[in-house]
PDB file of C-alpha atoms (C1' of nucleotides) in Angstrom:
ATOM      1  CA  MET A   1      -8.785  31.405  13.582  1.00  0.00           C
ATOM      2  CA  LYS A   2      -5.317  32.698  14.196  1.00  0.00           C
ATOM      3  CA  THR A   3      -2.104  30.755  14.240  1.00  0.00           C
ATOM      4  CA  PRO A   4       0.097  31.370  17.255  1.00  0.00           C
ATOM      5  CA  GLN A   5       2.809  33.916  16.570  1.00  0.00           C
ATOM      6  CA  SER A   6       6.442  33.778  17.483  1.00  0.00           C
ATOM      7  CA  GLY A   7       7.820  36.488  19.717  1.00  0.00           C
ATOM      8  CA  PRO A   8       6.614  38.187  22.862  1.00  0.00           C
ATOM      9  CA  SER A   9       3.019  38.731  21.732  1.00  0.00           C
ATOM     10  CA  ARG A  10       2.512  35.002  22.199  1.00  0.00           C
ATOM     11  CA  GLN A  11       2.387  35.313  25.936  1.00  0.00           C
ATOM     12  CA  GLN A  12      -0.182  38.098  25.890  1.00  0.00           C
ATOM     13  CA  GLU A  13      -2.964  36.182  24.139  1.00  0.00           C
ATOM     14  CA  ALA A  14      -6.087  35.993  26.255  1.00  0.00           C
ATOM     15  CA  SER A  15      -6.860  32.467  25.172  1.00  0.00           C
ATOM     16  CA  CYS A  16      -5.366  29.813  22.978  1.00  0.00           C
ATOM     17  CA  SER A  17      -5.905  30.578  19.310  1.00  0.00           C
ATOM     18  CA  CYS A  18      -3.837  27.813  17.845  1.00  0.00           C
ATOM     19  CA  ALA A  19      -4.736  26.455  14.449  1.00  0.00           C
ATOM     20  CA  PRO A  20      -5.197  22.751  14.933  1.00  0.00           C
ATOM     21  CA  ARG A  21      -3.226  20.610  12.487  1.00  0.00           C
ATOM     22  CA  SER A  22      -5.585  19.865   9.603  1.00  0.00           C
ATOM     23  CA  HIS A  23      -4.886  16.224   8.767  1.00  0.00           C
ATOM     24  CA  PRO A  24      -1.642  15.237  10.291  1.00  0.00           C
ATOM     25  CA  LEU A  25       0.294  12.379   8.771  1.00  0.00           C
ATOM     26  CA  ASP A  26       0.073   9.176   6.845  1.00  0.00           C
ATOM     27  CA  GLU A  27      -1.885   7.101   9.336  1.00  0.00           C
ATOM     28  CA  SER A  28      -0.839   3.794   7.861  1.00  0.00           C
ATOM     29  CA  SER A  29       2.880   4.492   8.025  1.00  0.00           C
ATOM     30  CA  ILE A  30       2.422   5.431  11.667  1.00  0.00           C
ATOM     31  CA  ALA A  31       0.734   2.112  12.346  1.00  0.00           C
ATOM     32  CA  THR A  32       3.500   0.318  10.482  1.00  0.00           C
ATOM     33  CA  ASP A  33       6.231   2.053  12.450  1.00  0.00           C
ATOM     34  CA  VAL A  34       4.471   1.434  15.750  1.00  0.00           C
ATOM     35  CA  GLU A  35       4.126  -2.230  14.879  1.00  0.00           C
ATOM     36  CA  LEU A  36       7.876  -2.453  14.269  1.00  0.00           C
ATOM     37  CA  LEU A  37       8.645  -0.569  17.460  1.00  0.00           C
ATOM     38  CA  ALA A  38       6.297  -2.764  19.452  1.00  0.00           C
ATOM     39  CA  THR A  39       8.124  -5.810  18.183  1.00  0.00           C
ATOM     40  CA  LEU A  40      11.368  -4.355  19.492  1.00  0.00           C
ATOM     41  CA  ALA A  41       9.915  -3.095  22.771  1.00  0.00           C
ATOM     42  CA  ASN A  42      10.060  -6.358  24.661  1.00  0.00           C
ATOM     43  CA  GLU A  43      13.006  -7.601  26.673  1.00  0.00           C
ATOM     44  CA  THR A  44      12.879 -11.149  25.398  1.00  0.00           C
ATOM     45  CA  ARG A  45      12.653 -10.173  21.753  1.00  0.00           C
ATOM     46  CA  TYR A  46      15.161  -7.360  21.973  1.00  0.00           C
ATOM     47  CA  GLU A  47      17.669  -9.462  23.840  1.00  0.00           C
ATOM     48  CA  ILE A  48      17.346 -12.228  21.260  1.00  0.00           C
ATOM     49  CA  LEU A  49      17.983  -9.692  18.544  1.00  0.00           C
ATOM     50  CA  ARG A  50      21.124  -8.425  20.272  1.00  0.00           C
ATOM     51  CA  ILE A  51      22.437 -11.915  20.899  1.00  0.00           C
ATOM     52  CA  ILE A  52      22.073 -12.754  17.235  1.00  0.00           C
ATOM     53  CA  ALA A  53      23.492  -9.422  16.142  1.00  0.00           C
ATOM     54  CA  ASP A  54      26.553  -9.967  18.321  1.00  0.00           C
ATOM     55  CA  ALA A  55      27.246 -13.410  16.900  1.00  0.00           C
ATOM     56  CA  LYS A  56      29.607 -13.558  13.929  1.00  0.00           C
ATOM     57  CA  ASP A  57      27.623 -16.434  12.469  1.00  0.00           C
ATOM     58  CA  ASP A  58      23.932 -17.145  12.429  1.00  0.00           C
ATOM     59  CA  LEU A  59      22.626 -18.968  15.493  1.00  0.00           C
ATOM     60  CA  CYS A  60      20.338 -21.897  16.064  1.00  0.00           C
ATOM     61  CA  VAL A  61      17.522 -21.706  18.575  1.00  0.00           C
ATOM     62  CA  CYS A  62      19.342 -24.039  20.943  1.00  0.00           C
ATOM     63  CA  GLU A  63      22.131 -21.489  21.255  1.00  0.00           C
ATOM     64  CA  ILE A  64      19.743 -18.671  22.020  1.00  0.00           C
ATOM     65  CA  GLU A  65      17.450 -20.367  24.503  1.00  0.00           C
ATOM     66  CA  PRO A  66      19.889 -20.926  27.392  1.00  0.00           C
ATOM     67  CA  ALA A  67      20.744 -17.222  27.529  1.00  0.00           C
ATOM     68  CA  LEU A  68      17.135 -16.348  28.314  1.00  0.00           C
ATOM     69  CA  ASP A  69      15.014 -17.431  31.198  1.00  0.00           C
ATOM     70  CA  VAL A  70      11.760 -17.977  29.444  1.00  0.00           C
ATOM     71  CA  SER A  71      10.243 -21.174  28.098  1.00  0.00           C
ATOM     72  CA  GLN A  72      11.037 -22.727  24.730  1.00  0.00           C
ATOM     73  CA  GLY A  73       7.626 -21.739  23.453  1.00  0.00           C
ATOM     74  CA  ALA A  74       8.229 -18.123  24.377  1.00  0.00           C
ATOM     75  CA  VAL A  75      11.526 -18.076  22.472  1.00  0.00           C
ATOM     76  CA  SER A  76       9.846 -19.574  19.428  1.00  0.00           C
ATOM     77  CA  GLN A  77       7.082 -16.977  19.543  1.00  0.00           C
ATOM     78  CA  ALA A  78       9.640 -14.206  19.898  1.00  0.00           C
ATOM     79  CA  LEU A  79      11.662 -15.427  16.928  1.00  0.00           C
ATOM     80  CA  ALA A  80       8.569 -15.726  14.771  1.00  0.00           C
ATOM     81  CA  ARG A  81       7.602 -12.162  15.502  1.00  0.00           C
ATOM     82  CA  LEU A  82      11.096 -10.857  14.825  1.00  0.00           C
ATOM     83  CA  VAL A  83      11.077 -12.621  11.464  1.00  0.00           C
ATOM     84  CA  SER A  84       7.708 -11.222  10.471  1.00  0.00           C
ATOM     85  CA  ALA A  85       8.923  -7.727  11.355  1.00  0.00           C
ATOM     86  CA  ASP A  86      11.799  -8.261   8.936  1.00  0.00           C
ATOM     87  CA  LEU A  87      14.346  -8.057  11.715  1.00  0.00           C
ATOM     88  CA  LEU A  88      15.540 -11.653  11.425  1.00  0.00           C
ATOM     89  CA  GLU A  89      15.979 -14.106   8.594  1.00  0.00           C
ATOM     90  CA  ARG A  90      15.465 -17.821   9.075  1.00  0.00           C
ATOM     91  CA  ARG A  91      17.440 -20.623   7.439  1.00  0.00           C
ATOM     92  CA  LYS A  92      16.444 -24.269   7.786  1.00  0.00           C
ATOM     93  CA  ALA A  93      19.038 -26.990   8.187  1.00  0.00           C
ATOM     94  CA  GLY A  94      17.691 -30.400   9.038  1.00  0.00           C
ATOM     95  CA  ARG A  95      16.044 -30.276  12.401  1.00  0.00           C
ATOM     96  CA  TRP A  96      17.515 -26.867  13.181  1.00  0.00           C
ATOM     97  CA  ARG A  97      16.630 -23.330  12.314  1.00  0.00           C
ATOM     98  CA  TYR A  98      19.352 -20.731  12.099  1.00  0.00           C
ATOM     99  CA  TYR A  99      18.628 -17.079  12.526  1.00  0.00           C
ATOM    100  CA  ARG A 100      20.544 -13.989  11.531  1.00  0.00           C
ATOM    101  CA  THR A 101      19.771 -10.289  11.631  1.00  0.00           C
ATOM    102  CA  THR A 102      18.621  -8.317   8.604  1.00  0.00           C
ATOM    103  CA  SER A 103      20.233  -5.060   7.600  1.00  0.00           C
ATOM    104  CA  ARG A 104      17.173  -3.368   8.971  1.00  0.00           C
ATOM    105  CA  ALA A 105      17.831  -4.792  12.420  1.00  0.00           C
ATOM    106  CA  GLU A 106      21.479  -3.830  12.252  1.00  0.00           C
ATOM    107  CA  ALA A 107      20.641  -0.261  11.352  1.00  0.00           C
ATOM    108  CA  ILE A 108      18.307   0.027  14.305  1.00  0.00           C
ATOM    109  CA  ILE A 109      20.771  -1.506  16.723  1.00  0.00           C
ATOM    110  CA  ASP A 110      23.565   0.756  15.521  1.00  0.00           C
ATOM    111  CA  LEU A 111      21.382   3.796  15.990  1.00  0.00           C
ATOM    112  CA  LEU A 112      20.360   2.770  19.491  1.00  0.00           C
ATOM    113  CA  ASP A 113      23.999   2.297  20.419  1.00  0.00           C
ATOM    114  CA  GLU A 114      24.859   5.742  19.079  1.00  0.00           C
ATOM    115  CA  THR A 115      21.920   7.542  20.643  1.00  0.00           C
ATOM    116  CA  GLN A 116      22.799   6.141  24.076  1.00  0.00           C
ATOM    117  CA  VAL A 117      21.934   8.606  26.859  1.00  0.00           C
ATOM    118  CA  SER A 118      24.551  11.299  26.407  1.00  0.00           C
ATOM    119  CA  ASN A 119      21.679  13.500  27.620  1.00  0.00           C
ATOM    120  CA  HIS A 120      21.525  16.827  25.758  1.00  0.00           C
ATOM    121  CA  ASP A 121      23.135  17.812  22.480  1.00  0.00           C
TER     122      ASP A 121
ATOM    123  CA  MET B   1      30.570 -29.583  24.753  1.00  0.00           C
ATOM    124  CA  LYS B   2      31.032 -28.785  21.093  1.00  0.00           C
ATOM    125  CA  THR B   3      30.208 -25.631  19.293  1.00  0.00           C
ATOM    126  CA  PRO B   4      28.142 -26.074  16.143  1.00  0.00           C
ATOM    127  CA  GLN B   5      30.329 -26.110  13.037  1.00  0.00           C
ATOM    128  CA  SER B   6      29.782 -24.368   9.766  1.00  0.00           C
ATOM    129  CA  GLY B   7      29.511 -26.481   6.648  1.00  0.00           C
ATOM    130  CA  PRO B   8      27.709 -29.676   5.785  1.00  0.00           C
ATOM    131  CA  SER B   9      28.676 -31.597   8.918  1.00  0.00           C
ATOM    132  CA  ARG B  10      26.203 -29.453  10.802  1.00  0.00           C
ATOM    133  CA  GLN B  11      23.235 -31.319   9.393  1.00  0.00           C
ATOM    134  CA  GLN B  12      24.573 -34.708  10.351  1.00  0.00           C
ATOM    135  CA  GLU B  13      24.803 -34.130  14.103  1.00  0.00           C
ATOM    136  CA  ALA B  14      22.664 -36.582  16.031  1.00  0.00           C
ATOM    137  CA  SER B  15      21.589 -34.032  18.602  1.00  0.00           C
ATOM    138  CA  CYS B  16      22.124 -30.420  19.337  1.00  0.00           C
ATOM    139  CA  SER B  17      25.532 -29.730  20.810  1.00  0.00           C
ATOM    140  CA  CYS B  18      25.448 -25.993  20.807  1.00  0.00           C
ATOM    141  CA  ALA B  19      27.493 -24.076  23.314  1.00  0.00           C
ATOM    142  CA  PRO B  20      25.048 -21.812  25.108  1.00  0.00           C
ATOM    143  CA  ARG B  21      26.074 -18.179  25.205  1.00  0.00           C
ATOM    144  CA  SER B  22      27.942 -17.681  28.469  1.00  0.00           C
ATOM    145  CA  HIS B  23      26.737 -14.314  29.738  1.00  0.00           C
ATOM    146  CA  PRO B  24      25.070 -12.515  26.933  1.00  0.00           C
ATOM    147  CA  LEU B  25      25.003  -8.741  27.011  1.00  0.00           C
ATOM    148  CA  ASP B  26      24.880  -5.716  29.206  1.00  0.00           C
ATOM    149  CA  GLU B  27      21.517  -6.309  30.859  1.00  0.00           C
ATOM    150  CA  SER B  28      21.047  -2.716  31.906  1.00  0.00           C
ATOM    151  CA  SER B  29      21.564  -1.285  28.430  1.00  0.00           C
ATOM    152  CA  ILE B  30      19.000  -3.738  27.144  1.00  0.00           C
ATOM    153  CA  ALA B  31      16.496  -2.539  29.691  1.00  0.00           C
ATOM    154  CA  THR B  32      17.302   1.056  28.796  1.00  0.00           C
ATOM    155  CA  ASP B  33      16.806   0.444  25.091  1.00  0.00           C
ATOM    156  CA  VAL B  34      13.579  -1.443  25.662  1.00  0.00           C
ATOM    157  CA  GLU B  35      12.298   1.401  27.794  1.00  0.00           C
ATOM    158  CA  LEU B  36      12.985   3.849  24.969  1.00  0.00           C
ATOM    159  CA  LEU B  37      11.396   1.559  22.405  1.00  0.00           C
ATOM    160  CA  ALA B  38       8.347   1.048  24.589  1.00  0.00           C
ATOM    161  CA  THR B  39       7.909   4.791  24.786  1.00  0.00           C
ATOM    162  CA  LEU B  40       7.865   4.950  20.999  1.00  0.00           C
ATOM    163  CA  ALA B  41       5.694   1.857  20.534  1.00  0.00           C
ATOM    164  CA  ASN B  42       2.360   3.519  21.112  1.00  0.00           C
ATOM    165  CA  GLU B  43       0.239   5.180  18.466  1.00  0.00           C
ATOM    166  CA  THR B  44      -0.628   8.224  20.514  1.00  0.00           C
ATOM    167  CA  ARG B  45       2.941   8.930  21.570  1.00  0.00           C
ATOM    168  CA  TYR B  46       4.468   8.144  18.213  1.00  0.00           C
ATOM    169  CA  GLU B  47       1.964  10.247  16.350  1.00  0.00           C
ATOM    170  CA  ILE B  48       2.597  13.163  18.694  1.00  0.00           C
ATOM    171  CA  LEU B  49       6.291  12.808  18.053  1.00  0.00           C
ATOM    172  CA  ARG B  50       5.795  12.870  14.283  1.00  0.00           C
ATOM    173  CA  ILE B  51       3.478  15.855  14.427  1.00  0.00           C
ATOM    174  CA  ILE B  52       6.046  17.809  16.377  1.00  0.00           C
ATOM    175  CA  ALA B  53       8.886  16.607  14.179  1.00  0.00           C
ATOM    176  CA  ASP B  54       7.021  17.766  11.071  1.00  0.00           C
ATOM    177  CA  ALA B  55       6.401  21.239  12.451  1.00  0.00           C
ATOM    178  CA  LYS B  56       9.004  23.866  11.606  1.00  0.00           C
ATOM    179  CA  ASP B  57       8.504  25.496  14.972  1.00  0.00           C
ATOM    180  CA  ASP B  58       7.847  24.042  18.363  1.00  0.00           C
ATOM    181  CA  LEU B  59       4.191  23.377  19.136  1.00  0.00           C
ATOM    182  CA  CYS B  60       1.959  24.027  22.100  1.00  0.00           C
ATOM    183  CA  VAL B  61      -0.279  21.323  23.470  1.00  0.00           C
ATOM    184  CA  CYS B  62      -3.365  22.994  22.099  1.00  0.00           C
ATOM    185  CA  GLU B  63      -2.026  22.531  18.585  1.00  0.00           C
ATOM    186  CA  ILE B  64      -1.340  18.867  19.122  1.00  0.00           C
ATOM    187  CA  GLU B  65      -4.507  17.813  20.882  1.00  0.00           C
ATOM    188  CA  PRO B  66      -7.045  18.311  18.076  1.00  0.00           C
ATOM    189  CA  ALA B  67      -5.087  16.020  15.746  1.00  0.00           C
ATOM    190  CA  LEU B  68      -5.550  13.100  18.108  1.00  0.00           C
ATOM    191  CA  ASP B  69      -8.737  11.522  19.325  1.00  0.00           C
ATOM    192  CA  VAL B  70      -7.801  10.897  22.900  1.00  0.00           C
ATOM    193  CA  SER B  71      -8.545  12.980  25.981  1.00  0.00           C
ATOM    194  CA  GLN B  72      -6.510  15.947  27.160  1.00  0.00           C
ATOM    195  CA  GLY B  73      -5.170  13.894  30.031  1.00  0.00           C
ATOM    196  CA  ALA B  74      -3.937  11.213  27.691  1.00  0.00           C
ATOM    197  CA  VAL B  75      -2.065  13.768  25.596  1.00  0.00           C
ATOM    198  CA  SER B  76      -0.467  15.222  28.683  1.00  0.00           C
ATOM    199  CA  GLN B  77       0.632  11.794  29.865  1.00  0.00           C
ATOM    200  CA  ALA B  78       2.037  11.009  26.448  1.00  0.00           C
ATOM    201  CA  LEU B  79       4.018  14.242  26.314  1.00  0.00           C
ATOM    202  CA  ALA B  80       5.425  13.670  29.790  1.00  0.00           C
ATOM    203  CA  ARG B  81       6.673  10.260  28.845  1.00  0.00           C
ATOM    204  CA  LEU B  82       8.227  11.486  25.610  1.00  0.00           C
ATOM    205  CA  VAL B  83      10.071  14.166  27.558  1.00  0.00           C
ATOM    206  CA  SER B  84      11.396  11.735  30.125  1.00  0.00           C
ATOM    207  CA  ALA B  85      12.654   9.479  27.331  1.00  0.00           C
ATOM    208  CA  ASP B  86      14.622  12.450  25.999  1.00  0.00           C
ATOM    209  CA  LEU B  87      12.603  12.522  22.812  1.00  0.00           C
ATOM    210  CA  LEU B  88      10.990  15.903  23.430  1.00  0.00           C
ATOM    211  CA  GLU B  89      12.076  19.125  25.092  1.00  0.00           C
ATOM    212  CA  ARG B  90       9.615  21.342  26.916  1.00  0.00           C
ATOM    213  CA  ARG B  91       9.605  25.119  27.008  1.00  0.00           C
ATOM    214  CA  LYS B  92       7.293  27.097  29.273  1.00  0.00           C
ATOM    215  CA  ALA B  93       5.701  30.327  28.106  1.00  0.00           C
ATOM    216  CA  GLY B  94       3.042  31.743  30.362  1.00  0.00           C
ATOM    217  CA  ARG B  95       0.142  29.361  30.480  1.00  0.00           C
ATOM    218  CA  TRP B  96       1.439  27.366  27.551  1.00  0.00           C
ATOM    219  CA  ARG B  97       4.002  24.654  27.125  1.00  0.00           C
ATOM    220  CA  TYR B  98       5.815  24.300  23.840  1.00  0.00           C
ATOM    221  CA  TYR B  99       7.384  21.074  22.749  1.00  0.00           C
ATOM    222  CA  ARG B 100      10.052  20.268  20.190  1.00  0.00           C
ATOM    223  CA  THR B 101      11.901  17.131  19.240  1.00  0.00           C
ATOM    224  CA  THR B 102      15.407  16.346  20.420  1.00  0.00           C
ATOM    225  CA  SER B 103      18.138  15.270  18.048  1.00  0.00           C
ATOM    226  CA  ARG B 104      17.688  11.785  19.427  1.00  0.00           C
ATOM    227  CA  ALA B 105      14.068  11.738  18.274  1.00  0.00           C
ATOM    228  CA  GLU B 106      15.020  13.089  14.865  1.00  0.00           C
ATOM    229  CA  ALA B 107      17.649  10.416  14.376  1.00  0.00           C
ATOM    230  CA  ILE B 108      15.144   7.697  15.179  1.00  0.00           C
ATOM    231  CA  ILE B 109      12.479   9.139  12.907  1.00  0.00           C
ATOM    232  CA  ASP B 110      14.933   9.509  10.047  1.00  0.00           C
ATOM    233  CA  LEU B 111      16.020   5.926  10.424  1.00  0.00           C
ATOM    234  CA  LEU B 112      12.456   4.653  10.472  1.00  0.00           C
ATOM    235  CA  ASP B 113      11.704   6.588   7.304  1.00  0.00           C
ATOM    236  CA  GLU B 114      14.764   5.096   5.607  1.00  0.00           C
ATOM    237  CA  THR B 115      14.182   1.539   6.781  1.00  0.00           C
ATOM    238  CA  GLN B 116      10.626   1.608   5.427  1.00  0.00           C
ATOM    239  CA  VAL B 117       9.583  -1.816   4.151  1.00  0.00           C
ATOM    240  CA  SER B 118      11.613  -2.151   0.968  1.00  0.00           C
ATOM    241  CA  ASN B 119      11.607  -5.821   2.021  1.00  0.00           C
ATOM    242  CA  HIS B 120      15.011  -7.400   1.344  1.00  0.00           C
ATOM    243  CA  ASP B 121      18.352  -5.753   0.707  1.00  0.00           C
TER     244      ASP B 121
ATOM    245  C1'  DT C   1       7.798 -47.281  11.317  1.00  0.00           C
ATOM    246  C1'  DT C   2       8.875 -46.045  15.846  1.00  0.00           C
ATOM    247  C1'  DC C   3      11.423 -43.016  18.682  1.00  0.00           C
ATOM    248  C1'  DT C   4      13.592 -38.838  19.874  1.00  0.00           C
ATOM    249  C1'  DA C   5      15.075 -34.154  19.334  1.00  0.00           C
ATOM    250  C1'  DA C   6      14.149 -29.435  17.672  1.00  0.00           C
ATOM    251  C1'  DT C   7      10.963 -26.205  16.950  1.00  0.00           C
ATOM    252  C1'  DA C   8       6.088 -24.371  16.343  1.00  0.00           C
ATOM    253  C1'  DT C   9       1.404 -23.614  17.763  1.00  0.00           C
ATOM    254  C1'  DT C  10      -2.399 -22.986  20.911  1.00  0.00           C
ATOM    255  C1'  DA C  11      -5.335 -21.904  25.009  1.00  0.00           C
ATOM    256  C1'  DG C  12      -5.678 -19.667  28.974  1.00  0.00           C
ATOM    257  C1'  DC C  13      -4.218 -16.636  32.483  1.00  0.00           C
ATOM    258  C1'  DA C  14      -1.468 -12.951  35.064  1.00  0.00           C
ATOM    259  C1'  DA C  15       0.641  -8.775  34.457  1.00  0.00           C
ATOM    260  C1'  DT C  16       0.986  -4.565  32.163  1.00  0.00           C
ATOM    261  C1'  DT C  17      -0.657  -0.725  29.643  1.00  0.00           C
ATOM    262  C1'  DA C  18      -3.256   3.237  27.959  1.00  0.00           C
ATOM    263  C1'  DC C  19      -7.127   5.218  28.366  1.00  0.00           C
ATOM    264  C1'  DT C  20     -11.197   8.174  30.578  1.00  0.00           C
ATOM    265  C1'  DA C  21     -13.092  10.992  34.027  1.00  0.00           C
ATOM    266  C1'  DA C  22     -12.337  13.579  37.717  1.00  0.00           C
ATOM    267  C1'  DT C  23      -9.550  16.595  40.160  1.00  0.00           C
ATOM    268  C1'  DA C  24      -5.412  19.533  40.985  1.00  0.00           C
ATOM    269  C1'  DT C  25      -2.173  23.128  39.831  1.00  0.00           C
ATOM    270  C1'  DA C  26      -0.431  27.252  37.712  1.00  0.00           C
ATOM    271  C1'  DA C  27      -0.680  31.473  35.349  1.00  0.00           C
ATOM    272  C1'  DA C  28      -3.176  35.245  33.342  1.00  0.00           C
ATOM    273  C1'  DT C  29      -7.144  38.201  33.417  1.00  0.00           C
ATOM    274  C1'  DC C  30     -11.025  40.483  35.723  1.00  0.00           C
TER     275       DC C  30
ATOM    276  C1'  DG D   1      -9.192  38.201  45.689  1.00  0.00           C
ATOM    277  C1'  DA D   2     -12.244  35.260  42.044  1.00  0.00           C
ATOM    278  C1'  DT D   3     -12.492  33.337  37.414  1.00  0.00           C
ATOM    279  C1'  DT D   4     -10.841  31.285  33.391  1.00  0.00           C
ATOM    280  C1'  DT D   5      -7.644  28.831  30.557  1.00  0.00           C
ATOM    281  C1'  DA D   6      -3.948  25.541  29.855  1.00  0.00           C
ATOM    282  C1'  DT D   7      -1.863  21.739  31.421  1.00  0.00           C
ATOM    283  C1'  DA D   8      -0.732  18.026  34.941  1.00  0.00           C
ATOM    284  C1'  DT D   9      -1.881  14.347  38.056  1.00  0.00           C
ATOM    285  C1'  DT D  10      -4.456  10.532  39.890  1.00  0.00           C
ATOM    286  C1'  DA D  11      -7.558   6.456  40.489  1.00  0.00           C
ATOM    287  C1'  DG D  12      -9.835   3.113  38.401  1.00  0.00           C
ATOM    288  C1'  DT D  13     -10.762   0.129  34.521  1.00  0.00           C
ATOM    289  C1'  DA D  14     -10.878  -2.120  29.856  1.00  0.00           C
ATOM    290  C1'  DA D  15      -7.935  -3.887  26.591  1.00  0.00           C
ATOM    291  C1'  DT D  16      -3.674  -5.792  25.336  1.00  0.00           C
ATOM    292  C1'  DT D  17       0.351  -8.388  25.964  1.00  0.00           C
ATOM    293  C1'  DG D  18       3.678 -12.087  27.104  1.00  0.00           C
ATOM    294  C1'  DC D  19       4.141 -15.782  29.415  1.00  0.00           C
ATOM    295  C1'  DT D  20       3.599 -21.021  30.744  1.00  0.00           C
ATOM    296  C1'  DA D  21       2.085 -25.548  29.954  1.00  0.00           C
ATOM    297  C1'  DA D  22       0.423 -28.566  26.953  1.00  0.00           C
ATOM    298  C1'  DT D  23       0.248 -30.299  22.489  1.00  0.00           C
ATOM    299  C1'  DA D  24       1.455 -30.558  17.473  1.00  0.00           C
ATOM    300  C1'  DT D  25       4.680 -30.840  13.781  1.00  0.00           C
ATOM    301  C1'  DT D  26       8.791 -31.951  11.341  1.00  0.00           C
ATOM    302  C1'  DA D  27      12.981 -34.358  10.459  1.00  0.00           C
ATOM    303  C1'  DG D  28      16.625 -37.490  11.379  1.00  0.00           C
ATOM    304  C1'  DA D  29      18.089 -41.895  13.713  1.00  0.00           C
ATOM    305  C1'  DA D  30      17.315 -46.507  15.142  1.00  0.00           C
TER     306       DA D  30
END
DNA sequence: TTCTAATATTAGCAATTACTAATATAAATC
DNA sequence: GATTTATATTAGTAATTGCTAATATTAGAA
């Protein structure tokens, strides 16, 4: 089986003779990355993350909730998932829980702000 | 309405007196980011992206397909979405289409490799 | 110890997603 | 032209997701 060649001969092949990739990548790291991305890929969760990232201090749930129009339960579920993805850290204080972003979350947010649709490079 | 205070007094409040965030963030940039993240948050699409990112050259669809166990149509749909999220660029050559990653995609992949679960900082 | 406030958990459902299978298009070869 | 190969598009469906509403838990206050 041939591998496709660079250059003009490529276009003159009669049929595709590509060598399929043998065994592609670390499957488990793909699943791990996708899990992280899926955690971020939800408006409620992502907005919570940005609200907390924008705050100078850590925030309690009661400060986050009013900014969103979903139920209390939904906010709690969102926070729990962000914590288990290592995007937020939780601190207990009496009846309240305070959340702040991890360095991981900050790195991702910074990148997304940089990579903002400037279109082509 | 009071804003929650730092320090020990916080734990002695009788009830939550947090000032809700007035108007949180640029809603449209949140939606844009979530759209990008949702494009990445799928095993088929993310694996395609990594396969192409790992290749020195750009790849044609026929090289990508065998590495995945989804139908041809699914691969085509995945590629189309990656292109419209500005994560892949498409080049036509006769009957074939060649894909390569954009700098945006590379930046995201690099970050995800760096931010790999080292747990705490 | 009872009450209330803050947050978490759960079940169930509506909406969304990602696939397959079938079909369409486009380009090269015959 | 007709055929073949590579890729795209579409309709329909199974699986997943994210919510609400209800309930549970935990901690401080009365």
